[in-house]
C-alpha atoms as an extended CHARMM CRD file, in Angstrom:
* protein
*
       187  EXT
         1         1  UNK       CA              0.0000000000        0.0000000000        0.0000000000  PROA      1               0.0000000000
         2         2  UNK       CA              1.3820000000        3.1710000000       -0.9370000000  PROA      2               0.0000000000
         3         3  UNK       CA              2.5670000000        5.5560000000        1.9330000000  PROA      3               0.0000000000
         4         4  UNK       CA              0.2000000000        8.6280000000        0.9550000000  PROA      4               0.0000000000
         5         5  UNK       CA             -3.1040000000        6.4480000000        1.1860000000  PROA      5               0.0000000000
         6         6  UNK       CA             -1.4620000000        4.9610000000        4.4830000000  PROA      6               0.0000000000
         7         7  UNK       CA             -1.0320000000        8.3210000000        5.5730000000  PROA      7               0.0000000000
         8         8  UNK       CA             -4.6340000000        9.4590000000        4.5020000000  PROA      8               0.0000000000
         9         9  UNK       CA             -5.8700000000        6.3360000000        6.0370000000  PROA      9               0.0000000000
        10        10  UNK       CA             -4.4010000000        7.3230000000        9.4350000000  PROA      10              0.0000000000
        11        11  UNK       CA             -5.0670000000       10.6470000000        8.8320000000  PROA      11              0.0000000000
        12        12  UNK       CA             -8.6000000000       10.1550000000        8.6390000000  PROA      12              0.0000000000
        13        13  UNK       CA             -9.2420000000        8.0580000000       11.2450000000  PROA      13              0.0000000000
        14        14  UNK       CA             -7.2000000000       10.4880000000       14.1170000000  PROA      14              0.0000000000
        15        15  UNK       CA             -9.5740000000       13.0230000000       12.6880000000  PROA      15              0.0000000000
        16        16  UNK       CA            -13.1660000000       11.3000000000       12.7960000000  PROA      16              0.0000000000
        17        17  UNK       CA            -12.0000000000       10.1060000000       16.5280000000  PROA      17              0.0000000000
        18        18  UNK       CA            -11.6160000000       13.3720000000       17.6940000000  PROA      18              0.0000000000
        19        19  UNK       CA            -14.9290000000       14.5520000000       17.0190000000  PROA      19              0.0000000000
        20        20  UNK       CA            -17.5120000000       13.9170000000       19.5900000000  PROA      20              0.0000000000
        21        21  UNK       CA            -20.7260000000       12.4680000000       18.5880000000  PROA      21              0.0000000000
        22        22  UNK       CA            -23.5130000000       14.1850000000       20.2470000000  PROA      22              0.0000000000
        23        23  UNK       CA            -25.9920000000       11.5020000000       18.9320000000  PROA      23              0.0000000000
        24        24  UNK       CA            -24.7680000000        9.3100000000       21.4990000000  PROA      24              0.0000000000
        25        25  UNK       CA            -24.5960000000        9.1950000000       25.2700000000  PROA      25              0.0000000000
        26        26  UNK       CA            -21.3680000000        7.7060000000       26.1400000000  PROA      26              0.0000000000
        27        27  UNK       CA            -23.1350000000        4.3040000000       27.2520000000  PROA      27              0.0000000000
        28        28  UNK       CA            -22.5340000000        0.5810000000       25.5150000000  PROA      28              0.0000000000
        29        29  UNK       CA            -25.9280000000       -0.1350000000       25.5520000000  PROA      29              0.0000000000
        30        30  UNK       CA            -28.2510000000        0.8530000000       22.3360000000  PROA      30              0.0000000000
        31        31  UNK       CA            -26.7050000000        1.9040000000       18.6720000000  PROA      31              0.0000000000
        32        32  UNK       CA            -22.5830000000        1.0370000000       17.9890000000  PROA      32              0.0000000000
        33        33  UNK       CA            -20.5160000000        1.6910000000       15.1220000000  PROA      33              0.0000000000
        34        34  UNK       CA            -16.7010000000        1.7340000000       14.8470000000  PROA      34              0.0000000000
        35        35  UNK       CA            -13.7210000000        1.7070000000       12.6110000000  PROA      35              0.0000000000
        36        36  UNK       CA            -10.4010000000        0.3750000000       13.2150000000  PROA      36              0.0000000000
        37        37  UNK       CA             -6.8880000000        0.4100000000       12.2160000000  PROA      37              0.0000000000
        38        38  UNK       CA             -3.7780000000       -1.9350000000       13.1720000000  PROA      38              0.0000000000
        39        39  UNK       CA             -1.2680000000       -5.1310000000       11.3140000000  PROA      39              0.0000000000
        40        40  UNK       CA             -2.2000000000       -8.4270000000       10.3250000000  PROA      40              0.0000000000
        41        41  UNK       CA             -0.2080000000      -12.0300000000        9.9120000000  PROA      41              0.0000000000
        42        42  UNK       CA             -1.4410000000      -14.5750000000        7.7840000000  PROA      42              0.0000000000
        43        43  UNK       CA             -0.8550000000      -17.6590000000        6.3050000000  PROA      43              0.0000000000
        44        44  UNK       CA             -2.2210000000      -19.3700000000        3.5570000000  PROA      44              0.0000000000
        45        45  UNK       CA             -1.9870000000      -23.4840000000        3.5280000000  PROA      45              0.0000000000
        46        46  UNK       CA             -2.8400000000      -24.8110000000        0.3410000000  PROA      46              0.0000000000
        47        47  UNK       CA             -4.5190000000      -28.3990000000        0.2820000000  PROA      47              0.0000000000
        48        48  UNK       CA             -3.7020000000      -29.4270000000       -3.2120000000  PROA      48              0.0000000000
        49        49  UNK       CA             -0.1260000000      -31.1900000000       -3.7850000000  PROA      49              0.0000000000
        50        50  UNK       CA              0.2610000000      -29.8950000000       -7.1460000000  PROA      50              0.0000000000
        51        51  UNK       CA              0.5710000000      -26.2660000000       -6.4710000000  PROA      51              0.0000000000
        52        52  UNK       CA              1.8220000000      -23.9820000000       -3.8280000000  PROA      52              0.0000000000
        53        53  UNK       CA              0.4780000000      -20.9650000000       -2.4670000000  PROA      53              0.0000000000
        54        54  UNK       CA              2.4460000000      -18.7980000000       -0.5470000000  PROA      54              0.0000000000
        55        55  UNK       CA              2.0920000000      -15.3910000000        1.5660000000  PROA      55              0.0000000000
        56        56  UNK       CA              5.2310000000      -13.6200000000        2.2230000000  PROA      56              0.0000000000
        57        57  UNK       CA              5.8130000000      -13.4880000000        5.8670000000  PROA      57              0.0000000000
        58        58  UNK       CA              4.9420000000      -10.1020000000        6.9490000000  PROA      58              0.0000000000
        59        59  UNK       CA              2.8170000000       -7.8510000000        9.1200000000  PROA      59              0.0000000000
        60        60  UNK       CA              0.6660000000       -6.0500000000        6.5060000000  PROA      60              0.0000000000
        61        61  UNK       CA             -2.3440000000       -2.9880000000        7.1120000000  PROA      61              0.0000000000
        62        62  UNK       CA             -5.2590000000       -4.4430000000        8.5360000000  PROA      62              0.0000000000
        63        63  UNK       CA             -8.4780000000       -2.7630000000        8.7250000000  PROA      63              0.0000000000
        64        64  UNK       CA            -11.6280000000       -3.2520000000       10.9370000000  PROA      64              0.0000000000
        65        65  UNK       CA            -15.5280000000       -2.1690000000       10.5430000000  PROA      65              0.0000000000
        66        66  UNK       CA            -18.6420000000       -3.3640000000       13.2410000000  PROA      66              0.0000000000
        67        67  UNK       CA            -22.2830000000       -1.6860000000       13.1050000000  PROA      67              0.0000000000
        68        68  UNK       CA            -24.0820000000       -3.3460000000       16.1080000000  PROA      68              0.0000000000
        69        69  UNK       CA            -26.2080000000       -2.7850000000       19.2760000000  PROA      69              0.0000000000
        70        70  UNK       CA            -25.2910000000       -2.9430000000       22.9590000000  PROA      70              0.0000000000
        71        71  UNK       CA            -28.1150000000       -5.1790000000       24.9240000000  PROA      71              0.0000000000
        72        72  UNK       CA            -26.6600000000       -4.2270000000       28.1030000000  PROA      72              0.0000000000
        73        73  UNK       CA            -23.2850000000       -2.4640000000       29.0460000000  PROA      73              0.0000000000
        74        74  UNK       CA            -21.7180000000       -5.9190000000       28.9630000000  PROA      74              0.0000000000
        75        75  UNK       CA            -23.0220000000       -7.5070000000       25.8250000000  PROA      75              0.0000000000
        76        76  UNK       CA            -22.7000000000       -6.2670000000       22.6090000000  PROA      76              0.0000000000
        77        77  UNK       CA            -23.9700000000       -8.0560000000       19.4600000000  PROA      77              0.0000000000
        78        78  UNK       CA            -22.3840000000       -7.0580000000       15.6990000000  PROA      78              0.0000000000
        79        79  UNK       CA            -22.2810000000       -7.1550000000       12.0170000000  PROA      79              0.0000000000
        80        80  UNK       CA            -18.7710000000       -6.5810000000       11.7930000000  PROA      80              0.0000000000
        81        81  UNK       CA            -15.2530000000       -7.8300000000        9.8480000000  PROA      81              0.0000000000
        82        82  UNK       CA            -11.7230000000       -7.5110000000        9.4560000000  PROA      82              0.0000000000
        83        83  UNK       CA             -9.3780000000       -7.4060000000        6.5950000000  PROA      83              0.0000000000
        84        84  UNK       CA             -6.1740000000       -6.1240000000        5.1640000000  PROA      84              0.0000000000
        85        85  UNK       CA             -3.7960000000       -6.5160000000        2.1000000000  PROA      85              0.0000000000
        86        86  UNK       CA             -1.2490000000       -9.4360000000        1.4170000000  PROA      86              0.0000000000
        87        87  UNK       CA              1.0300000000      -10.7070000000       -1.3410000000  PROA      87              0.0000000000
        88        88  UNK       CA              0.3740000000      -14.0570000000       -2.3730000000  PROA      88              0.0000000000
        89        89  UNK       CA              2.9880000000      -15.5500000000       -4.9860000000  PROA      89              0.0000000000
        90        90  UNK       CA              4.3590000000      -11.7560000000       -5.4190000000  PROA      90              0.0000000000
        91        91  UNK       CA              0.6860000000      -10.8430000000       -6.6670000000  PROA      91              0.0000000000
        92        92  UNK       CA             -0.8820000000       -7.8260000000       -4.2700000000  PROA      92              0.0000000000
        93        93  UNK       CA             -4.8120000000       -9.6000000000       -2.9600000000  PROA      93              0.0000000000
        94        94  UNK       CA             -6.5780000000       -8.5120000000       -0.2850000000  PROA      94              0.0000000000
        95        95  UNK       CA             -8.0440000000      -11.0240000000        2.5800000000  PROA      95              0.0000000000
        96        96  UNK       CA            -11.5230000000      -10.5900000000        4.4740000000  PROA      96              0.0000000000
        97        97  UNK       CA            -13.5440000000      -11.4130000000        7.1990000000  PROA      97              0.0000000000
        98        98  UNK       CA            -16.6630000000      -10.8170000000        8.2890000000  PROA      98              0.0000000000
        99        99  UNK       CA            -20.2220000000      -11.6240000000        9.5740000000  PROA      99              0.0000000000
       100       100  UNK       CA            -22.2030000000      -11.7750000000       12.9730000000  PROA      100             0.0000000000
       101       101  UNK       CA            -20.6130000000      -11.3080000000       16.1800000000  PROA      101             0.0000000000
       102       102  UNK       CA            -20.8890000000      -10.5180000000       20.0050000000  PROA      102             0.0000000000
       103       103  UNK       CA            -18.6170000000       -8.7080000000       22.7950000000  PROA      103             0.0000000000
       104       104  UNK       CA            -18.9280000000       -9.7790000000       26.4180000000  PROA      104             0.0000000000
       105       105  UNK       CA            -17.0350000000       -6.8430000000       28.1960000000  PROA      105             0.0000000000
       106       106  UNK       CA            -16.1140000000       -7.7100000000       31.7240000000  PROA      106             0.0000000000
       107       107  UNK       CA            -17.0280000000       -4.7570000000       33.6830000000  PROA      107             0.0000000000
       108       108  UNK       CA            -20.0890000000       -1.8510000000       33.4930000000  PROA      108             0.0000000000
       109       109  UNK       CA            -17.6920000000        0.7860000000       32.8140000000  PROA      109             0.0000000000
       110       110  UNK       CA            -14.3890000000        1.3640000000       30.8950000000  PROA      110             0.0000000000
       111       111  UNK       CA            -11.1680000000        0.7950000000       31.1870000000  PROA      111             0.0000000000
       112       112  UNK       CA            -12.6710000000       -3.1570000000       30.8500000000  PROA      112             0.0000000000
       113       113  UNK       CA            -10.9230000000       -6.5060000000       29.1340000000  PROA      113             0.0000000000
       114       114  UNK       CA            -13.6150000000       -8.1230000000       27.0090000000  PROA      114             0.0000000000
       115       115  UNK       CA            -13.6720000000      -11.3310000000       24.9150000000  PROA      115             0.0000000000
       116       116  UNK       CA            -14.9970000000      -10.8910000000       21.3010000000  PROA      116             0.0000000000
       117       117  UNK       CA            -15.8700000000      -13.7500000000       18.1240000000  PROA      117             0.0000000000
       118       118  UNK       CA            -17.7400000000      -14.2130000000       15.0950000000  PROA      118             0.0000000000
       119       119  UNK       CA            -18.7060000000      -16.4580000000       12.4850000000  PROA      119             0.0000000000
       120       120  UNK       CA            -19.4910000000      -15.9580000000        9.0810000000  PROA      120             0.0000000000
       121       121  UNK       CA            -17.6800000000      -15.7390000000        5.9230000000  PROA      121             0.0000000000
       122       122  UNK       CA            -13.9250000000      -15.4100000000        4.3910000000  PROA      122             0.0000000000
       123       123  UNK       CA            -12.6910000000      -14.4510000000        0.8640000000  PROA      123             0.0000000000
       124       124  UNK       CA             -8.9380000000      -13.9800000000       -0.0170000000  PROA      124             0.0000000000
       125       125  UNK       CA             -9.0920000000      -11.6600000000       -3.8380000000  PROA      125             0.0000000000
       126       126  UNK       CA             -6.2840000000      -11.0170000000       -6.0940000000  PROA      126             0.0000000000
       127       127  UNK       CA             -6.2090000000       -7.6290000000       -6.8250000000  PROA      127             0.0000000000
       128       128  UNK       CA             -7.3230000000       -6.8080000000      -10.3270000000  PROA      128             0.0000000000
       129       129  UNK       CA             -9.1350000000      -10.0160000000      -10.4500000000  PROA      129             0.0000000000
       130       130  UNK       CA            -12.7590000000      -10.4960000000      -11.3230000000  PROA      130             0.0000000000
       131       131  UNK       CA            -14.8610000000      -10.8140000000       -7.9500000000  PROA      131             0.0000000000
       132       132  UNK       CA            -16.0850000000      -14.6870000000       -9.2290000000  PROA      132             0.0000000000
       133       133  UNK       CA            -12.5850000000      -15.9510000000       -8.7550000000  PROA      133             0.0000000000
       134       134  UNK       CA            -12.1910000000      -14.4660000000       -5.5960000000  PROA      134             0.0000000000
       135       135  UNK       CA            -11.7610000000      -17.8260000000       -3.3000000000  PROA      135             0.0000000000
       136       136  UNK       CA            -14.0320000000      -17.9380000000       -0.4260000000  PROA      136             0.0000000000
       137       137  UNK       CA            -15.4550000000      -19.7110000000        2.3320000000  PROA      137             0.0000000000
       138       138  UNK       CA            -17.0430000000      -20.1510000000        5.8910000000  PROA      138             0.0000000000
       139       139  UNK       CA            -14.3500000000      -18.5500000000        8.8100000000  PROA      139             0.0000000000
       140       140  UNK       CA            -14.6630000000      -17.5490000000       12.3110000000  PROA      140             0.0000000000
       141       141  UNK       CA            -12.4150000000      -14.7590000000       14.4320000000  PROA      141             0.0000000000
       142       142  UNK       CA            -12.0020000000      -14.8700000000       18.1800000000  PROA      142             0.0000000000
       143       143  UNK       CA            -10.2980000000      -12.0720000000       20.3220000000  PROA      143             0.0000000000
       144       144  UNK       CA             -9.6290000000      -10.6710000000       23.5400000000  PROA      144             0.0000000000
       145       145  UNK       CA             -9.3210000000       -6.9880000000       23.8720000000  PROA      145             0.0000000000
       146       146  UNK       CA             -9.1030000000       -3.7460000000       26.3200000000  PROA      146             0.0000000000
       147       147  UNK       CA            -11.2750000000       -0.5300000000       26.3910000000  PROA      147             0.0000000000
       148       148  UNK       CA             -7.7960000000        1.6980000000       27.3620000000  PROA      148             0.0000000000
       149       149  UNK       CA            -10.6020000000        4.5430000000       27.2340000000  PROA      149             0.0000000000
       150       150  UNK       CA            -14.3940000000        5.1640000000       26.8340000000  PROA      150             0.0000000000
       151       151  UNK       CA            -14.4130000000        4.2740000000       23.1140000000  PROA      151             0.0000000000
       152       152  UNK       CA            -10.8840000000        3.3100000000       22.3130000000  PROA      152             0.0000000000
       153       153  UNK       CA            -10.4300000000       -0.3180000000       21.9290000000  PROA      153             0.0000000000
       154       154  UNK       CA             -6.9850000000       -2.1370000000       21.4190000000  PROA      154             0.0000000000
       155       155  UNK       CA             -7.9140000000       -5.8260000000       20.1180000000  PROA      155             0.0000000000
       156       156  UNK       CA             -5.8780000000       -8.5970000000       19.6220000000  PROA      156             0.0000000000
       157       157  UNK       CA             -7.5580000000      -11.7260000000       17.3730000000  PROA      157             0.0000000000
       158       158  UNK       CA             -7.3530000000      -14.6760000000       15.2850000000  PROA      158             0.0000000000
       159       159  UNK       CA             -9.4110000000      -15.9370000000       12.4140000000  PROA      159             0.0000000000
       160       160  UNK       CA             -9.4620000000      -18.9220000000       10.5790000000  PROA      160             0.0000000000
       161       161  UNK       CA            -11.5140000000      -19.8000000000        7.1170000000  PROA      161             0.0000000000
       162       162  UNK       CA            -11.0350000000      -22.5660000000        4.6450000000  PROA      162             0.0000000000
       163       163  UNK       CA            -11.4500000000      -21.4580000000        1.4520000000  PROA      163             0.0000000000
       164       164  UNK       CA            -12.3220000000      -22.8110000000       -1.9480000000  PROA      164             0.0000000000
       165       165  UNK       CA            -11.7520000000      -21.8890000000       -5.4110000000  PROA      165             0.0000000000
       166       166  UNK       CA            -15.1110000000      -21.3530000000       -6.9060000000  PROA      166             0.0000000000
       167       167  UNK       CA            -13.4560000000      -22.2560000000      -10.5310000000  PROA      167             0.0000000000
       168       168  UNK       CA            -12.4060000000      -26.0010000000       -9.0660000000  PROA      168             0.0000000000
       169       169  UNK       CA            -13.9540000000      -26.8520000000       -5.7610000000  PROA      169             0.0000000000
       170       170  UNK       CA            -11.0050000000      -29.3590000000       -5.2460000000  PROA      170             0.0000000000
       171       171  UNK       CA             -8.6080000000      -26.7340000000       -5.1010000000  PROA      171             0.0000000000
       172       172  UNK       CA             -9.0790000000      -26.0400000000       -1.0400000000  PROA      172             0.0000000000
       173       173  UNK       CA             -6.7650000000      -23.9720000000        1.4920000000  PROA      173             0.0000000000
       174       174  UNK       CA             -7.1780000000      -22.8910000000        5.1930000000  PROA      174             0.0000000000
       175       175  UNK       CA             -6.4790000000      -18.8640000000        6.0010000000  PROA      175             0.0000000000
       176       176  UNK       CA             -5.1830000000      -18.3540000000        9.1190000000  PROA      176             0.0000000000
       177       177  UNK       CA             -4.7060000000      -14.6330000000        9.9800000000  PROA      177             0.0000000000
       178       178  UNK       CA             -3.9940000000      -12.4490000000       13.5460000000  PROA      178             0.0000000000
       179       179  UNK       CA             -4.9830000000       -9.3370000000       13.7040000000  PROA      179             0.0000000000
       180       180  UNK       CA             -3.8690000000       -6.4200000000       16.0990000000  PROA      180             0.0000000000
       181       181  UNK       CA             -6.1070000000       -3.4720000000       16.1710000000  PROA      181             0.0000000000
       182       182  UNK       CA             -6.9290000000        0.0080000000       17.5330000000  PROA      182             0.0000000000
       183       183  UNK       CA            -10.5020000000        0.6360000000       16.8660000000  PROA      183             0.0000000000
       184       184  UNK       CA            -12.6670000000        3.3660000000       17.8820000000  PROA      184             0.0000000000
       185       185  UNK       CA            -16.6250000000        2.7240000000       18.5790000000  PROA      185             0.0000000000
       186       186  UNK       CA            -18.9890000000        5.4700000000       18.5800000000  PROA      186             0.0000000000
       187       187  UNK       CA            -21.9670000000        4.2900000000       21.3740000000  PROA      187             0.0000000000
């Protein structure tokens, strides 16, 4: 990614943070949305013998989005996902993650520690690619995380998806990606 859309990126997201969102009242519970920011490591293991798929070992931009509702000030339910961009055989792709998910924070009020998953579904895309070769499949992320400050979230996760290439449904291959992540939830 190139350094001026990193820097935009960051930019941005210092920028919508510091503006306070009068529509809400500072509590978990009712409307949540958020936007987040941090590295990724993945690693792709191909199932076919024939050919070999490879991600070059490095921590890469990751980004994170959740829309969801706070039942209570300790549960949280979400539509939410993570992703980033990778190289895969020296081709730029980009990996995602995303579907239904829940928070259990472990106190009322922030600063709290709070345990985070969801389940739903994968796709790893090589950029410039038409979207129906995009491999996907079903995947799941866990986390644990802290609320340093009302709002401010530093997550650290783990996903998993197999995927499948939707040109030859024998070609299989598991995604495994962590995730570290500074996110920011309006609520």
């Amino acid at each position: 990614m190139k350094k001026a859309t990193l820097l935009f990126i960051i930019t941005t997201f210092f920028s919508v943070t510091s503006v306070s969102a009068h529509a809400f009242d500072g509590k978990r519970k009712g409307f949540q949305i958020g936007l987040g920011i941090g590295a990724h490591s993945s690693e792709l293991i191909y199932k076919n013998n024939f050919t070999q798929s490879e991600i070059e070992p490095e921590q890469n931009l990751a980004v994170a989005f959740l829309i969801g509702y706070g039942f209570s000030n300790r549960v949280v339910g979400y539509l939410g996902g993570k992703g980033g961009s990778i190289l895969v055989n020296e081709h730029e792709a980009s990996l995602a993650i995303g579907g239904i998910g829940a928070s259990l924070y472990l106190t009322e009020l922030s600063p709290s520690l709070y345990l985070t998953g969801l389940v739903g579904n994968a796709t790893l895309a090589l950029d410039g690619e038409e979207d129906i070769d995009n491999d996907s499949g079903d995947g799941w992320l866990v986390g644990i995380g802290y609320e340093v400050s009302d709002r401010l979230h530093l997550e650290l996760s783990h996903a998993q998806a197999d995927l499948t290439d939707p040109n030859n449904s024998a070609d299989t291959s598991t995604l495994e990606s962590s995730f570290l992540t500074l996110q920011y939830i309006w609520y």
